[in-house]
XYZ file of C-alpha atoms in Angstrom:
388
model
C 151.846 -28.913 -120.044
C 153.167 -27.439 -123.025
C 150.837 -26.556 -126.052
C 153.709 -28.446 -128.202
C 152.789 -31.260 -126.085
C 149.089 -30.613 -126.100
C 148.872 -30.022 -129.935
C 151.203 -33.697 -130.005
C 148.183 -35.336 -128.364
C 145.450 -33.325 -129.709
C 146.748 -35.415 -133.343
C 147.215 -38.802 -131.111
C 143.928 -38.606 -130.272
C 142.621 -37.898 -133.381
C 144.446 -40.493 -134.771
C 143.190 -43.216 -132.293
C 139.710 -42.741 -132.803
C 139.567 -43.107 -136.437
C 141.472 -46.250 -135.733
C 138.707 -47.099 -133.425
C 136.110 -46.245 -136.255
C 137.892 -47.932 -138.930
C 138.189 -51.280 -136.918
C 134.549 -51.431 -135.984
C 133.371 -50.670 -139.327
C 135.578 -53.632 -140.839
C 134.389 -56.119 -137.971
C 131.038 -55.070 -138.333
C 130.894 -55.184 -142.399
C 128.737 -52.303 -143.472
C 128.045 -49.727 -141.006
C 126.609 -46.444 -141.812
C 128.601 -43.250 -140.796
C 131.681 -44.804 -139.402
C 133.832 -44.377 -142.356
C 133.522 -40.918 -142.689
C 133.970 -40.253 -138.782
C 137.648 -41.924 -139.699
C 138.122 -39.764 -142.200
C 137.072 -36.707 -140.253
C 139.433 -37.647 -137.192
C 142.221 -38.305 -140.143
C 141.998 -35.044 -141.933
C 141.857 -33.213 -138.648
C 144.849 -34.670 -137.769
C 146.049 -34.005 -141.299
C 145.567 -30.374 -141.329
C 146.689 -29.825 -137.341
C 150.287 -31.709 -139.007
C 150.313 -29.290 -141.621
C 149.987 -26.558 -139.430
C 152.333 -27.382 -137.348
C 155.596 -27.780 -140.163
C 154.203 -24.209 -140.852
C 154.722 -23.100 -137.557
C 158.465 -24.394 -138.257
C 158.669 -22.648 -141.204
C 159.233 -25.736 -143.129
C 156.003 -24.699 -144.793
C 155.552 -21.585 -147.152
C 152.646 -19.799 -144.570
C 150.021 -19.129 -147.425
C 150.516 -23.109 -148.149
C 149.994 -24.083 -144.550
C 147.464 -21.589 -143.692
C 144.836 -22.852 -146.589
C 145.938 -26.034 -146.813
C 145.064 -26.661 -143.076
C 141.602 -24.766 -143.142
C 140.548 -26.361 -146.013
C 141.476 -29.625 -145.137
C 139.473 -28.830 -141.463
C 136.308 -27.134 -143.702
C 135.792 -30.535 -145.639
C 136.463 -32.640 -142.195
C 133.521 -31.156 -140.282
C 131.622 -31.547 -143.461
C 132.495 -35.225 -143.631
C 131.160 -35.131 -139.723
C 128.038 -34.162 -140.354
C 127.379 -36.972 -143.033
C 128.984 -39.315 -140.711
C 126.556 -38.170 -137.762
C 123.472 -38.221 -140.218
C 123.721 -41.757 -141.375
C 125.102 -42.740 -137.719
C 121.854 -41.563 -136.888
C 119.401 -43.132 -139.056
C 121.675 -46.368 -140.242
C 120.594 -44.867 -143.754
C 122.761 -43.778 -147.271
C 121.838 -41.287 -149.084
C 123.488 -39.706 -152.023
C 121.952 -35.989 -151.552
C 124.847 -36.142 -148.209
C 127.264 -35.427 -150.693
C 125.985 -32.011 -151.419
C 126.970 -31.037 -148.081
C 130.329 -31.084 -149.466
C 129.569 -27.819 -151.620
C 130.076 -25.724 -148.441
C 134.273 -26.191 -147.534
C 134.170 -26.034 -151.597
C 132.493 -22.339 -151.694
C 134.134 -21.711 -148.310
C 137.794 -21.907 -150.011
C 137.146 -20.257 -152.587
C 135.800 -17.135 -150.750
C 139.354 -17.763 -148.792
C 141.081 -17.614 -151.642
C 139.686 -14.678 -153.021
C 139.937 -12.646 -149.996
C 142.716 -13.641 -148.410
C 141.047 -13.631 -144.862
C 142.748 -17.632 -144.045
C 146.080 -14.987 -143.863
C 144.872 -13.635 -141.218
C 145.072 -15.731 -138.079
C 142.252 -14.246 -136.233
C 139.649 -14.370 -139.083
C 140.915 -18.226 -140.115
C 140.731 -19.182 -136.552
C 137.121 -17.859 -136.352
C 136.137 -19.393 -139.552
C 137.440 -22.747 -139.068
C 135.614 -23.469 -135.332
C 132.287 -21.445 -136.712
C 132.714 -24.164 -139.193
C 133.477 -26.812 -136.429
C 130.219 -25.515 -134.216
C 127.846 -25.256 -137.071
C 128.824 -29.226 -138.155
C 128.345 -30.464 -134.567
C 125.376 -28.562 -133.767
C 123.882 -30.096 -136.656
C 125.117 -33.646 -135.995
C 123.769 -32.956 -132.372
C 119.950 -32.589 -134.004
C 120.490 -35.025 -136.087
C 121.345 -37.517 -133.280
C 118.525 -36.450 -131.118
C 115.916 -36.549 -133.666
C 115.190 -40.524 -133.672
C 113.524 -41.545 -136.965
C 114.359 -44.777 -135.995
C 112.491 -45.528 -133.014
C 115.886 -47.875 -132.172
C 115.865 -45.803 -128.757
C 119.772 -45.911 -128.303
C 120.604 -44.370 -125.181
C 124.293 -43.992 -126.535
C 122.813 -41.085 -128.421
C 122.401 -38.675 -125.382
C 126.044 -38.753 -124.282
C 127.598 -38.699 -127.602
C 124.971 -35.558 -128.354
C 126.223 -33.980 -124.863
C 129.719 -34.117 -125.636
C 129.166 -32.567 -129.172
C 127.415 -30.002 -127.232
C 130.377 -30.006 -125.307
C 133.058 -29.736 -128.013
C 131.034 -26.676 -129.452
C 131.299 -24.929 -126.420
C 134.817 -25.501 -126.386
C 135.558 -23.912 -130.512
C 133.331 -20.902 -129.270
C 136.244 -20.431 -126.540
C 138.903 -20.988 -128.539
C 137.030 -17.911 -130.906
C 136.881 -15.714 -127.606
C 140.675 -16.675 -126.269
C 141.766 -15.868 -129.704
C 139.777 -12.429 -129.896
C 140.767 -11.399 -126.065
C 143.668 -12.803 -125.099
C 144.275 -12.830 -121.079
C 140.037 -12.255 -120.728
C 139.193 -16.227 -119.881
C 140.742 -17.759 -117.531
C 141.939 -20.398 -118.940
C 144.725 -20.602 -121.696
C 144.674 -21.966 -125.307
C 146.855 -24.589 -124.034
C 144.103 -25.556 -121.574
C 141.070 -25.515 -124.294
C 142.936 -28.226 -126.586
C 143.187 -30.511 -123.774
C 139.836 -30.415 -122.948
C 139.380 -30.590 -126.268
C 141.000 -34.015 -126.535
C 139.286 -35.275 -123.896
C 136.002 -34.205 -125.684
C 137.535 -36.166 -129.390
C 138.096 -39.118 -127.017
C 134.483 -39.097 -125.664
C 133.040 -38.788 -129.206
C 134.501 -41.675 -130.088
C 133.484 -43.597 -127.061
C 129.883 -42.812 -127.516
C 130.240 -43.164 -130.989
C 131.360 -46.741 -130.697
C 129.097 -47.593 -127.517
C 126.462 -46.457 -129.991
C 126.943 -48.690 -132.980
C 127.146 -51.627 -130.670
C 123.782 -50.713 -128.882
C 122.652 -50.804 -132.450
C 124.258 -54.241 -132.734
C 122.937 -55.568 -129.542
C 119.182 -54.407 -130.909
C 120.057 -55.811 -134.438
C 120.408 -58.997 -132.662
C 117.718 -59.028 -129.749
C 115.238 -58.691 -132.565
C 116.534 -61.377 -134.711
C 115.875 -63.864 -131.734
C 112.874 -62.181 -130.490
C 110.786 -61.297 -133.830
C 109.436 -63.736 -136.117
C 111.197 -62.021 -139.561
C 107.935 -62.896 -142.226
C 105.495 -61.059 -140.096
C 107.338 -59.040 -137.903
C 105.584 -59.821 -134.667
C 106.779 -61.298 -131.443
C 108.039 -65.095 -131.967
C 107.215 -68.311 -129.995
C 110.668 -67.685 -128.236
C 109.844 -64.435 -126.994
C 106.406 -65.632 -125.871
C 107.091 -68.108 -123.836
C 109.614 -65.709 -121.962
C 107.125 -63.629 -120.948
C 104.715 -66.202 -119.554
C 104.530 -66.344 -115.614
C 106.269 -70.013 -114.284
C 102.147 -70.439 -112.798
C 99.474 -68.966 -114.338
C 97.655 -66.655 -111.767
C 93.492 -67.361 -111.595
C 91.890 -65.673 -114.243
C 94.429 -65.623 -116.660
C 93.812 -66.609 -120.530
C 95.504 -68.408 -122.628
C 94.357 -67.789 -126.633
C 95.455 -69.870 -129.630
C 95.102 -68.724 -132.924
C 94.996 -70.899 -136.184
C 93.935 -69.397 -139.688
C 91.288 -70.979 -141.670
C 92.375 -73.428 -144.354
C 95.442 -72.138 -144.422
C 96.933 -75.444 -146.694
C 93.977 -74.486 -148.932
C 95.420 -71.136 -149.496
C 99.000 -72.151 -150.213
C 97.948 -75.102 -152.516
C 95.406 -72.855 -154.645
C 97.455 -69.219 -154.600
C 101.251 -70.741 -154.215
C 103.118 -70.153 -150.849
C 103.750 -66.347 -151.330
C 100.141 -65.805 -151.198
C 100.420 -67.896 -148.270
C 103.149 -65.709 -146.613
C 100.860 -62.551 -147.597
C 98.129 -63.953 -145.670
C 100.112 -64.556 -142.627
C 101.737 -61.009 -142.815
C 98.315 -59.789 -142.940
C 96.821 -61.277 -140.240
C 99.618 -60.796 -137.735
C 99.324 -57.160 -138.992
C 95.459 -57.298 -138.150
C 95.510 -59.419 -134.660
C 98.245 -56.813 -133.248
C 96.494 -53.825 -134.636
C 93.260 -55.178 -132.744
C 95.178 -55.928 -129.313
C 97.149 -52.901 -126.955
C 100.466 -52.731 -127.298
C 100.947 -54.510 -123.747
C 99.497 -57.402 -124.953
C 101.364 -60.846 -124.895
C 100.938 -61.414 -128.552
C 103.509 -63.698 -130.571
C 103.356 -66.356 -134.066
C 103.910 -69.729 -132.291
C 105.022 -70.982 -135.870
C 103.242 -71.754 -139.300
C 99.503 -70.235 -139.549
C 98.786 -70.560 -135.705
C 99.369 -67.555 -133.120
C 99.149 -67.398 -129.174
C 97.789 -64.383 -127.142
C 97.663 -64.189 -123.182
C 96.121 -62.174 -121.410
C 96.635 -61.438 -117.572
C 93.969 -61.149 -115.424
C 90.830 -61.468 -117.892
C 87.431 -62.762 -116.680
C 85.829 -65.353 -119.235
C 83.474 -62.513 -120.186
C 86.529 -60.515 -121.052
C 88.331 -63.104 -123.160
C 85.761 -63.972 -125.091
C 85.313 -60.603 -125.617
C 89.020 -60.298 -126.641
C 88.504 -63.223 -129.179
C 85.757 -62.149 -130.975
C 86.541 -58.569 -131.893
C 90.041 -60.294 -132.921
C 87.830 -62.865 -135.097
C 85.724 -59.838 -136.784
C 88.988 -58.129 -137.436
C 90.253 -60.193 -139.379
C 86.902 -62.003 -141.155
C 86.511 -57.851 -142.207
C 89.460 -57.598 -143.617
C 90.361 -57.468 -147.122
C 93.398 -59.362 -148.477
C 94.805 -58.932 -152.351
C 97.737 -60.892 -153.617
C 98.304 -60.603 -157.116
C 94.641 -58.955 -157.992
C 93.574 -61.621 -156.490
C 91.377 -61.112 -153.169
C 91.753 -64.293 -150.994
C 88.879 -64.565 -148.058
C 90.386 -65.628 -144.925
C 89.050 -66.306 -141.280
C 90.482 -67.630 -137.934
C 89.209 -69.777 -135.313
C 90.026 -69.212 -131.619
C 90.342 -71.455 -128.655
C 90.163 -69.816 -124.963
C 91.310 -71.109 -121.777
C 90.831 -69.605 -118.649
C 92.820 -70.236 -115.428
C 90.841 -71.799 -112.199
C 93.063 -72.092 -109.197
C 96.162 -73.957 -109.224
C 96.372 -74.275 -112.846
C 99.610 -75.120 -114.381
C 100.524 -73.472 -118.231
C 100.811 -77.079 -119.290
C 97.158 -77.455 -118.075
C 96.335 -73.607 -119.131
C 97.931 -74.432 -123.329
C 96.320 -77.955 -123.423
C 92.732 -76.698 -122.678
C 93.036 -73.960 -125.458
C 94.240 -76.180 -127.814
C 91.008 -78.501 -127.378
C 88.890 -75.136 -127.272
C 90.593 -74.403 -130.597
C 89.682 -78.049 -131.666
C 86.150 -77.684 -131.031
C 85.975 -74.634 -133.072
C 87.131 -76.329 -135.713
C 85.130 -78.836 -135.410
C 82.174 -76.798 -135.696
C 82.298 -74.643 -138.771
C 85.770 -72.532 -138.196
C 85.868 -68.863 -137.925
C 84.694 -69.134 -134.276
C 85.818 -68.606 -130.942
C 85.586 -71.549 -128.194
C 86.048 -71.421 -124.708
C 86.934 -74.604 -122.940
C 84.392 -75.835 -120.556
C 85.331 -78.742 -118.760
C 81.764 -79.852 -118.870
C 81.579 -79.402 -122.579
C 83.510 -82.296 -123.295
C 81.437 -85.347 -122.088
C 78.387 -82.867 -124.355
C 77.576 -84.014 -127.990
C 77.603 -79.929 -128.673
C 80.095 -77.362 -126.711
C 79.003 -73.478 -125.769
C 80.597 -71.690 -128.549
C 81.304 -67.725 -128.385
C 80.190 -67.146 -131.569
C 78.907 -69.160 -134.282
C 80.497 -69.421 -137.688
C 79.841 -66.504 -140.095
C-alpha cells in the first residue's frame, strides 16, 4: 500500500471517530470529554489535509508547515483534557490552561524557524503526541472514581500503544532504512491504533452508562444505600438453618417529620443508613426496604451472633449525634430478629422478624427482639436488650 493511500485513511479514520464521539455525546446529552476527543480527531485530520496540499505545492511550505504543527500541538492538548474529564466524568476550568503549551510551543516555532525543518517539526510534533497520551494514559489509570470501568485498561494499552508508535516514526525519520519497517507501515498501524481509541473510548462511556443505570435501580437515591429491589435479589430462594433475617424501623419517626418538617426527616434517614452500614462489613446484605424501616440478613449467624449484630447496630445509632438546622434531634431504632430453624421458608423467616420488631415496640422502642416462638402465648417476651 501506498503512503498516498495510507495518509488517505490515516484522515478517514480520524474523521470516523470523531463522528463516533460526536454522536454519542449528542445521544447521551452531557458527557464529559467526548467533545474534545472530536475535536482532537478533527484537527488531526485538519492539519494531516493541510499537509498534504503542501506536499502538492498548492500550499506556500512555511504556511503548511506551521499551520499543520500548530493545528496538531493544540489537538493533543485538546486530548489530554478530553482524557482527564473522560476519566473522572468531571469539568474543570483550570483544563484550559493546558492550552498555554501549543500557544508557547508556536511561538518558539515561529521564532526559530525549527517547524522548517522537517526533521526537527517531525520530532516536535509526536514528542508532543507522546507526552499528551502518556499523560491521558495516567490519567485513565488513576481511578478517583471508584466506577471500576474495565474499558479503561484497553483504551490505556492502546495509548501506550500509539506512543510507541510516534517514538518510531521519530527514529524512522532520524535513520532512515535502520527499522524495519517503513513510514508507510507506522501510519497504518497507526490507524489501527486511532480506531482502537475510539472503540475503547466509546465501550468506556457506555460502561459508565450501564453503571449510571445499575445504580439508579439498585441504590435507594436519599440515603445512598442498597434498595428493597436489590435486597431481595440477593436473598437465597430458601433460607439455609441459621440464617437471620433483621428489620429495622426508626423510633418515632412521624414524630420527627411532624415537629422538624420532612427535611429533618430525610436528614435522619441519611444518617442512620450512614450509621447502620458503617457498623456492618461491607459483605453484609444491608438495604432501606422503604420509608424509616431497613432490612439486614445475615448468612449463617447463630442467635447469639445476631443478637449480637443488633445491638451494637442499636448503640450505634442511640450514640450518635444528629444536627439539622442547629437543632440536635435524638433518635433510636428498634430491631426485630428472626432466626432460621430447618425448613424455613423467607415468607416464614420476614414474618417472624416483623412480630420480633412488634414486640420491641411494644415494649419501650430502642430495643432489639428476637422471635421466640414460645414468647408469644407469654404476657412478657425475652428481649435482647432493654430500652435505654
Amino acid at each position: 500500500m501506498d503512503l498516498a493511500t495510507v495518509l488517505l485513511l490515516h484522515k478517514s479514520s480520524l474523521l470516523i471517530g470523531a463522528a463516533g464521539f460526536l454522536y454519542v455525546r449528542w445521544q447521551s446529552g452531557r458527557c464529559q470529554g467526548l467533545a474534545f476527543m472530536a475535536a482532537t480527531f478533527i484537527l488531526l485530520a485538519l492539519g494531516s489535509t493541510i499537509a498534504g496540499l503542501g506536499e502538492q505545492s498548492a500550499l506556500p511550505y512555511a504556511i503548511w508547515t506551521l499551520g499543520s504543527f500548530a493545528l496538531g500541538m493544540v489537538a493533543y492538548a485538546l486530548f489530554w483534557i478530553g482524557a482527564r474529564r473522560l476519566a473522572d466524568n468531571r469539568e474543570r476550568s483550570s483544563d484550559w490552561l493546558i492550552l498555554i503549551i501549543p500557544a508557547l510551543v508556536t511561538v518558539i516555532a515561529v521564532r526559530t524557524g525549527f517547524y522548517l525543518d522537517n526533521l526537527s517539526r517531525a520530532t516536535v510534533f509526536q514528542m508532543g503526541a507522546i507526552v499528551s497520551m502518556g499523560a491521558a494514559t495516567v490519567v485513565l489509570l488513576r481511578d478517583n472514581t471508584g466506577e471500576r470501568l474495565l474499558a479503561r485498561y484497553p483504551l490505556a494499552a492502546t495509548l501506550t500503544m500509539s506512543s510507541l508508535l510516534c517514538l518510531l516514526v521519530i527514529l524512522c525519520l532520524a535513520a532512515p532504512g535502520v527499522l524495519p519497517v517503513t513510514a508507510a507501515e507506522i501510519f497504518f498501524l497507526q490507524i489501527l491504533c486511532q480506531f482502537g481509541i475510539a472503540l475503547f473510548v466509546l465501550v468506556f462511556v457506555k460502561e459508565r452508562a450501564e453503571a449510571r443505570l445499575k445504580t439508579l435501580v439498585e441504590i435507594d437515591t436519599l440515603t445512598k444505600v442498597h434498595n428493597r429491589h436489590w435486597f431481595f435479589s440477593q436473598l437465597p430462594d430458601t433460607p439455609a438453618e441459621g440464617d437471620a433475617f433483621v428489620i429495622i424501623d426508626i423510633d418515632h419517626f412521624k414524630r420527627v417529620n411532624d415537629t422538624h418538617g420532612h427535611a429533618a426527616g430525610d436528614a435522619v434517614l441519611v444518617a442512620v443508613a450512614e450509621c447502620l452500614r458503617g457498623a456492618l462489613s461491607k459483605t453484609a446484605i444491608f438495604a432501606r426496604l422503604g420509608g424509616e424501616e431497613f432490612a439486614l440478613y445475615v448468612p449463617a449467624a447463630s442467635k447469639a451472633d445476631a443478637s449480637a449484630i443488633a445491638e451494637s447496630l442499636r448503640a450505634a445509632v442511640e450514640g450518635q449525634r444528629i444536627e439539622h438546622q442547629q437543632v440536635s434531634i435524638p433518635v433510636t431504632i428498634s430491631l426485630g430478629i428472626s432466626v432460621a430453624a430447618r425448613n424455613s421458608s423467607l415468607t416464614d423467616l420476614m414474618s417472624t422478624a416483623d412480630l420480633a420488631l412488634y414486640r420491641a415496640k411494644g415494649h419501650g422502642r430502642n430495643r432489639a427482639e428476637q422471635y421466640q416462638p414460645e414468647a408469644e402465648t407469654c404476657p412478657e417476651p425475652q428481649a435482647i436488650e432493654h430500652a435505654a
